[in-house]
């Protein structure tokens, strides 16, 4: 997938080293249940992403901007929501915060799910205190439909609007 500023390419085992600065930054992963402090932990995180059973067209994508890896985005069956509902998520390196890249990448992957894969909806779980990601969900036009304990902490639950798909609203 390609957006105006990003190339989204499938995650591979070879991405461990380029993802090290993102995954091991405690500010980036502060809402993760378990810290990712070193290369071994990054390798395990990448391995978990690659081993998830997903339908064709789903998975994890590395975000590249001008040949620099800036983050990750995913679309996969939720391990937290009932019925393995399709869930989108993103992780962006701190140096790239505040530039609209998370919104751009999330828009691409959600549109991919709705339009190319024909999913009826895409969900997102965001930690209750993660204000930047909550703002991304709102810019995407996602609807907040509840809150609960997911990934071991309070999360807000968002879903794409029923008929309009997604797209930045501001």
PDB file of C-alpha atoms in Angstrom:
ATOM      1  CA  UNK A   1       0.000   0.000   0.000  1.00  0.00           C
ATOM      2  CA  UNK A   2       1.119   3.539  -0.674  1.00  0.00           C
ATOM      3  CA  UNK A   3      -0.167   6.824   0.778  1.00  0.00           C
ATOM      4  CA  UNK A   4       0.936  10.355  -0.102  1.00  0.00           C
ATOM      5  CA  UNK A   5       3.844  10.148   2.361  1.00  0.00           C
ATOM      6  CA  UNK A   6       4.190   6.497   3.311  1.00  0.00           C
ATOM      7  CA  UNK A   7       4.886   3.086   1.869  1.00  0.00           C
ATOM      8  CA  UNK A   8       3.261   0.236   3.817  1.00  0.00           C
ATOM      9  CA  UNK A   9       5.062  -3.030   3.176  1.00  0.00           C
ATOM     10  CA  UNK A  10       4.530  -6.406   4.819  1.00  0.00           C
ATOM     11  CA  UNK A  11       6.470  -7.033   8.018  1.00  0.00           C
ATOM     12  CA  UNK A  12       9.228  -9.661   7.774  1.00  0.00           C
ATOM     13  CA  UNK A  13      11.657 -11.334  10.176  1.00  0.00           C
ATOM     14  CA  UNK A  14      14.369  -9.095   8.706  1.00  0.00           C
ATOM     15  CA  UNK A  15      12.713  -6.000  10.240  1.00  0.00           C
ATOM     16  CA  UNK A  16      13.834  -6.663  13.821  1.00  0.00           C
ATOM     17  CA  UNK A  17      16.849  -4.347  13.686  1.00  0.00           C
ATOM     18  CA  UNK A  18      15.062  -1.445  11.965  1.00  0.00           C
ATOM     19  CA  UNK A  19      12.225  -1.679  14.493  1.00  0.00           C
ATOM     20  CA  UNK A  20      14.574  -1.690  17.522  1.00  0.00           C
ATOM     21  CA  UNK A  21      14.521   2.101  18.080  1.00  0.00           C
ATOM     22  CA  UNK A  22      10.714   2.153  17.958  1.00  0.00           C
ATOM     23  CA  UNK A  23       9.912  -0.889  20.092  1.00  0.00           C
ATOM     24  CA  UNK A  24      12.583  -0.215  22.744  1.00  0.00           C
ATOM     25  CA  UNK A  25      11.579   3.421  23.302  1.00  0.00           C
ATOM     26  CA  UNK A  26       9.634   3.360  26.587  1.00  0.00           C
ATOM     27  CA  UNK A  27       7.630   6.435  25.544  1.00  0.00           C
ATOM     28  CA  UNK A  28       6.424   4.639  22.398  1.00  0.00           C
ATOM     29  CA  UNK A  29       5.445   1.422  24.182  1.00  0.00           C
ATOM     30  CA  UNK A  30       4.389   2.858  27.551  1.00  0.00           C
ATOM     31  CA  UNK A  31       0.878   1.396  27.163  1.00  0.00           C
ATOM     32  CA  UNK A  32       2.124  -2.100  26.386  1.00  0.00           C
ATOM     33  CA  UNK A  33       1.448  -4.727  29.030  1.00  0.00           C
ATOM     34  CA  UNK A  34       5.089  -5.857  29.009  1.00  0.00           C
ATOM     35  CA  UNK A  35       8.101  -3.613  28.248  1.00  0.00           C
ATOM     36  CA  UNK A  36      10.206  -4.392  25.181  1.00  0.00           C
ATOM     37  CA  UNK A  37      13.689  -3.503  26.423  1.00  0.00           C
ATOM     38  CA  UNK A  38      16.093  -5.236  24.027  1.00  0.00           C
ATOM     39  CA  UNK A  39      16.674  -6.991  20.715  1.00  0.00           C
ATOM     40  CA  UNK A  40      15.452 -10.370  22.022  1.00  0.00           C
ATOM     41  CA  UNK A  41      12.140  -8.818  23.081  1.00  0.00           C
ATOM     42  CA  UNK A  42      11.782  -7.046  19.703  1.00  0.00           C
ATOM     43  CA  UNK A  43      12.492 -10.325  17.917  1.00  0.00           C
ATOM     44  CA  UNK A  44       9.781 -12.000  20.009  1.00  0.00           C
ATOM     45  CA  UNK A  45       7.306  -9.171  19.291  1.00  0.00           C
ATOM     46  CA  UNK A  46       7.944  -9.413  15.544  1.00  0.00           C
ATOM     47  CA  UNK A  47       7.682 -13.208  15.734  1.00  0.00           C
ATOM     48  CA  UNK A  48       4.313 -12.959  17.505  1.00  0.00           C
ATOM     49  CA  UNK A  49       3.012 -10.603  14.810  1.00  0.00           C
ATOM     50  CA  UNK A  50       4.209 -12.910  12.038  1.00  0.00           C
ATOM     51  CA  UNK A  51       2.781 -16.049  13.667  1.00  0.00           C
ATOM     52  CA  UNK A  52      -0.755 -14.704  14.079  1.00  0.00           C
ATOM     53  CA  UNK A  53      -3.269 -16.649  12.017  1.00  0.00           C
ATOM     54  CA  UNK A  54      -4.755 -14.062   9.659  1.00  0.00           C
ATOM     55  CA  UNK A  55      -6.985 -14.082   6.620  1.00  0.00           C
ATOM     56  CA  UNK A  56      -5.402 -13.190   3.265  1.00  0.00           C
ATOM     57  CA  UNK A  57      -4.927  -9.430   3.022  1.00  0.00           C
ATOM     58  CA  UNK A  58      -4.541  -8.956   6.784  1.00  0.00           C
ATOM     59  CA  UNK A  59      -1.369  -8.721   8.838  1.00  0.00           C
ATOM     60  CA  UNK A  60       1.253  -6.191   9.876  1.00  0.00           C
ATOM     61  CA  UNK A  61       2.877  -3.584   7.683  1.00  0.00           C
ATOM     62  CA  UNK A  62       6.064  -1.601   8.235  1.00  0.00           C
ATOM     63  CA  UNK A  63       5.675   2.128   7.616  1.00  0.00           C
ATOM     64  CA  UNK A  64       8.418   3.665   5.502  1.00  0.00           C
ATOM     65  CA  UNK A  65       8.838   7.341   4.762  1.00  0.00           C
ATOM     66  CA  UNK A  66      11.609   8.205   2.301  1.00  0.00           C
ATOM     67  CA  UNK A  67      13.263   4.814   2.971  1.00  0.00           C
ATOM     68  CA  UNK A  68      13.195   5.342   6.754  1.00  0.00           C
ATOM     69  CA  UNK A  69      11.156   3.003   8.948  1.00  0.00           C
ATOM     70  CA  UNK A  70       8.842   5.166  11.040  1.00  0.00           C
ATOM     71  CA  UNK A  71       6.418   2.637  12.510  1.00  0.00           C
ATOM     72  CA  UNK A  72       4.019  -0.278  12.146  1.00  0.00           C
ATOM     73  CA  UNK A  73       0.338  -0.716  11.444  1.00  0.00           C
ATOM     74  CA  UNK A  74      -1.782  -3.847  11.590  1.00  0.00           C
ATOM     75  CA  UNK A  75      -5.140  -5.284  10.621  1.00  0.00           C
ATOM     76  CA  UNK A  76      -5.893  -8.674  12.121  1.00  0.00           C
ATOM     77  CA  UNK A  77      -8.549 -10.622  14.022  1.00  0.00           C
ATOM     78  CA  UNK A  78      -8.729  -9.213  17.529  1.00  0.00           C
ATOM     79  CA  UNK A  79      -7.445 -11.399  20.316  1.00  0.00           C
ATOM     80  CA  UNK A  80      -9.421  -9.283  22.778  1.00  0.00           C
ATOM     81  CA  UNK A  81     -12.811  -8.604  21.173  1.00  0.00           C
ATOM     82  CA  UNK A  82     -15.361 -11.423  20.893  1.00  0.00           C
ATOM     83  CA  UNK A  83     -15.704 -13.163  17.573  1.00  0.00           C
ATOM     84  CA  UNK A  84     -12.190 -12.239  16.414  1.00  0.00           C
ATOM     85  CA  UNK A  85     -13.468  -8.946  15.001  1.00  0.00           C
ATOM     86  CA  UNK A  86     -11.009  -7.230  12.631  1.00  0.00           C
ATOM     87  CA  UNK A  87      -8.884  -4.783  14.617  1.00  0.00           C
ATOM     88  CA  UNK A  88      -6.539  -2.059  13.396  1.00  0.00           C
ATOM     89  CA  UNK A  89      -3.642  -0.666  15.390  1.00  0.00           C
ATOM     90  CA  UNK A  90      -0.525   1.421  14.931  1.00  0.00           C
ATOM     91  CA  UNK A  91       2.826   2.154  16.511  1.00  0.00           C
ATOM     92  CA  UNK A  92       4.847   5.182  15.479  1.00  0.00           C
ATOM     93  CA  UNK A  93       8.398   6.166  16.382  1.00  0.00           C
ATOM     94  CA  UNK A  94       8.543   9.189  18.686  1.00  0.00           C
ATOM     95  CA  UNK A  95      10.491  11.310  16.173  1.00  0.00           C
ATOM     96  CA  UNK A  96       7.479  11.079  13.861  1.00  0.00           C
ATOM     97  CA  UNK A  97       4.708  12.001  16.293  1.00  0.00           C
ATOM     98  CA  UNK A  98       2.535  15.012  15.564  1.00  0.00           C
ATOM     99  CA  UNK A  99       2.903  14.840  11.779  1.00  0.00           C
ATOM    100  CA  UNK A 100      -0.334  13.033  10.910  1.00  0.00           C
ATOM    101  CA  UNK A 101       1.503   9.849   9.891  1.00  0.00           C
ATOM    102  CA  UNK A 102      -0.448   7.565  12.250  1.00  0.00           C
ATOM    103  CA  UNK A 103      -3.717   8.926  10.855  1.00  0.00           C
ATOM    104  CA  UNK A 104      -2.456   8.482   7.287  1.00  0.00           C
ATOM    105  CA  UNK A 105      -1.324   4.897   7.891  1.00  0.00           C
ATOM    106  CA  UNK A 106      -4.452   3.932   9.839  1.00  0.00           C
ATOM    107  CA  UNK A 107      -6.657   5.410   7.116  1.00  0.00           C
ATOM    108  CA  UNK A 108      -4.870   3.285   4.517  1.00  0.00           C
ATOM    109  CA  UNK A 109      -5.167   0.034   6.438  1.00  0.00           C
ATOM    110  CA  UNK A 110      -8.789   0.615   7.468  1.00  0.00           C
ATOM    111  CA  UNK A 111      -9.768   1.539   3.910  1.00  0.00           C
ATOM    112  CA  UNK A 112      -7.940  -1.592   2.736  1.00  0.00           C
ATOM    113  CA  UNK A 113     -10.010  -3.678   5.147  1.00  0.00           C
ATOM    114  CA  UNK A 114     -13.340  -2.096   4.282  1.00  0.00           C
ATOM    115  CA  UNK A 115     -12.960  -1.600   0.549  1.00  0.00           C
ATOM    116  CA  UNK A 116     -10.541  -4.282  -0.648  1.00  0.00           C
ATOM    117  CA  UNK A 117     -11.294  -7.035   1.836  1.00  0.00           C
ATOM    118  CA  UNK A 118     -14.988  -6.219   2.169  1.00  0.00           C
ATOM    119  CA  UNK A 119     -14.973  -6.241   5.965  1.00  0.00           C
ATOM    120  CA  UNK A 120     -18.248  -5.006   7.471  1.00  0.00           C
ATOM    121  CA  UNK A 121     -16.375  -2.939  10.085  1.00  0.00           C
ATOM    122  CA  UNK A 122     -12.946  -2.385  11.593  1.00  0.00           C
ATOM    123  CA  UNK A 123     -12.411  -1.962  15.317  1.00  0.00           C
ATOM    124  CA  UNK A 124      -9.696  -0.266  17.353  1.00  0.00           C
ATOM    125  CA  UNK A 125      -8.811  -0.646  21.018  1.00  0.00           C
ATOM    126  CA  UNK A 126      -6.978   2.302  22.560  1.00  0.00           C
ATOM    127  CA  UNK A 127      -5.606   2.519  26.086  1.00  0.00           C
ATOM    128  CA  UNK A 128      -7.774   4.858  28.139  1.00  0.00           C
ATOM    129  CA  UNK A 129      -4.839   7.240  28.795  1.00  0.00           C
ATOM    130  CA  UNK A 130      -3.288   7.214  25.295  1.00  0.00           C
ATOM    131  CA  UNK A 131      -4.378  10.699  24.246  1.00  0.00           C
ATOM    132  CA  UNK A 132      -2.476  10.778  20.915  1.00  0.00           C
ATOM    133  CA  UNK A 133      -4.052   7.509  19.730  1.00  0.00           C
ATOM    134  CA  UNK A 134      -7.465   8.584  20.977  1.00  0.00           C
ATOM    135  CA  UNK A 135      -7.051  11.715  18.842  1.00  0.00           C
ATOM    136  CA  UNK A 136      -6.136   9.562  15.820  1.00  0.00           C
ATOM    137  CA  UNK A 137      -9.334   7.528  16.263  1.00  0.00           C
ATOM    138  CA  UNK A 138     -11.377  10.699  16.344  1.00  0.00           C
ATOM    139  CA  UNK A 139      -9.630  12.125  13.252  1.00  0.00           C
ATOM    140  CA  UNK A 140     -10.418   8.848  11.491  1.00  0.00           C
ATOM    141  CA  UNK A 141     -14.088   9.358  12.268  1.00  0.00           C
ATOM    142  CA  UNK A 142     -14.288   6.174  14.328  1.00  0.00           C
ATOM    143  CA  UNK A 143     -17.172   5.904  16.748  1.00  0.00           C
ATOM    144  CA  UNK A 144     -16.486   5.250  20.421  1.00  0.00           C
ATOM    145  CA  UNK A 145     -18.815   2.428  21.453  1.00  0.00           C
ATOM    146  CA  UNK A 146     -17.592   1.395  24.864  1.00  0.00           C
ATOM    147  CA  UNK A 147     -14.810   0.766  27.287  1.00  0.00           C
ATOM    148  CA  UNK A 148     -13.464  -2.307  29.001  1.00  0.00           C
ATOM    149  CA  UNK A 149     -10.476  -4.224  30.261  1.00  0.00           C
ATOM    150  CA  UNK A 150      -8.396  -5.304  27.269  1.00  0.00           C
ATOM    151  CA  UNK A 151      -4.712  -6.189  27.128  1.00  0.00           C
ATOM    152  CA  UNK A 152      -4.754  -6.025  30.938  1.00  0.00           C
ATOM    153  CA  UNK A 153      -5.737  -2.344  31.197  1.00  0.00           C
ATOM    154  CA  UNK A 154      -8.695  -0.018  30.570  1.00  0.00           C
ATOM    155  CA  UNK A 155      -9.211   0.558  26.848  1.00  0.00           C
ATOM    156  CA  UNK A 156     -11.752   2.457  24.823  1.00  0.00           C
ATOM    157  CA  UNK A 157     -13.446   0.608  21.976  1.00  0.00           C
ATOM    158  CA  UNK A 158     -13.917   2.277  18.583  1.00  0.00           C
ATOM    159  CA  UNK A 159     -15.515   1.090  15.351  1.00  0.00           C
ATOM    160  CA  UNK A 160     -15.837   2.421  11.825  1.00  0.00           C
ATOM    161  CA  UNK A 161     -19.144   4.150  11.066  1.00  0.00           C
ATOM    162  CA  UNK A 162     -21.702   1.696   9.649  1.00  0.00           C
ATOM    163  CA  UNK A 163     -22.026   3.062   6.114  1.00  0.00           C
ATOM    164  CA  UNK A 164     -19.402   5.672   5.365  1.00  0.00           C
ATOM    165  CA  UNK A 165     -16.083   3.869   5.896  1.00  0.00           C
ATOM    166  CA  UNK A 166     -13.306   6.058   7.210  1.00  0.00           C
ATOM    167  CA  UNK A 167     -11.455   9.184   6.379  1.00  0.00           C
ATOM    168  CA  UNK A 168      -9.912  12.006   8.301  1.00  0.00           C
ATOM    169  CA  UNK A 169     -12.514  14.422   9.596  1.00  0.00           C
ATOM    170  CA  UNK A 170     -10.134  17.216  10.505  1.00  0.00           C
TER     171      UNK A 170
END
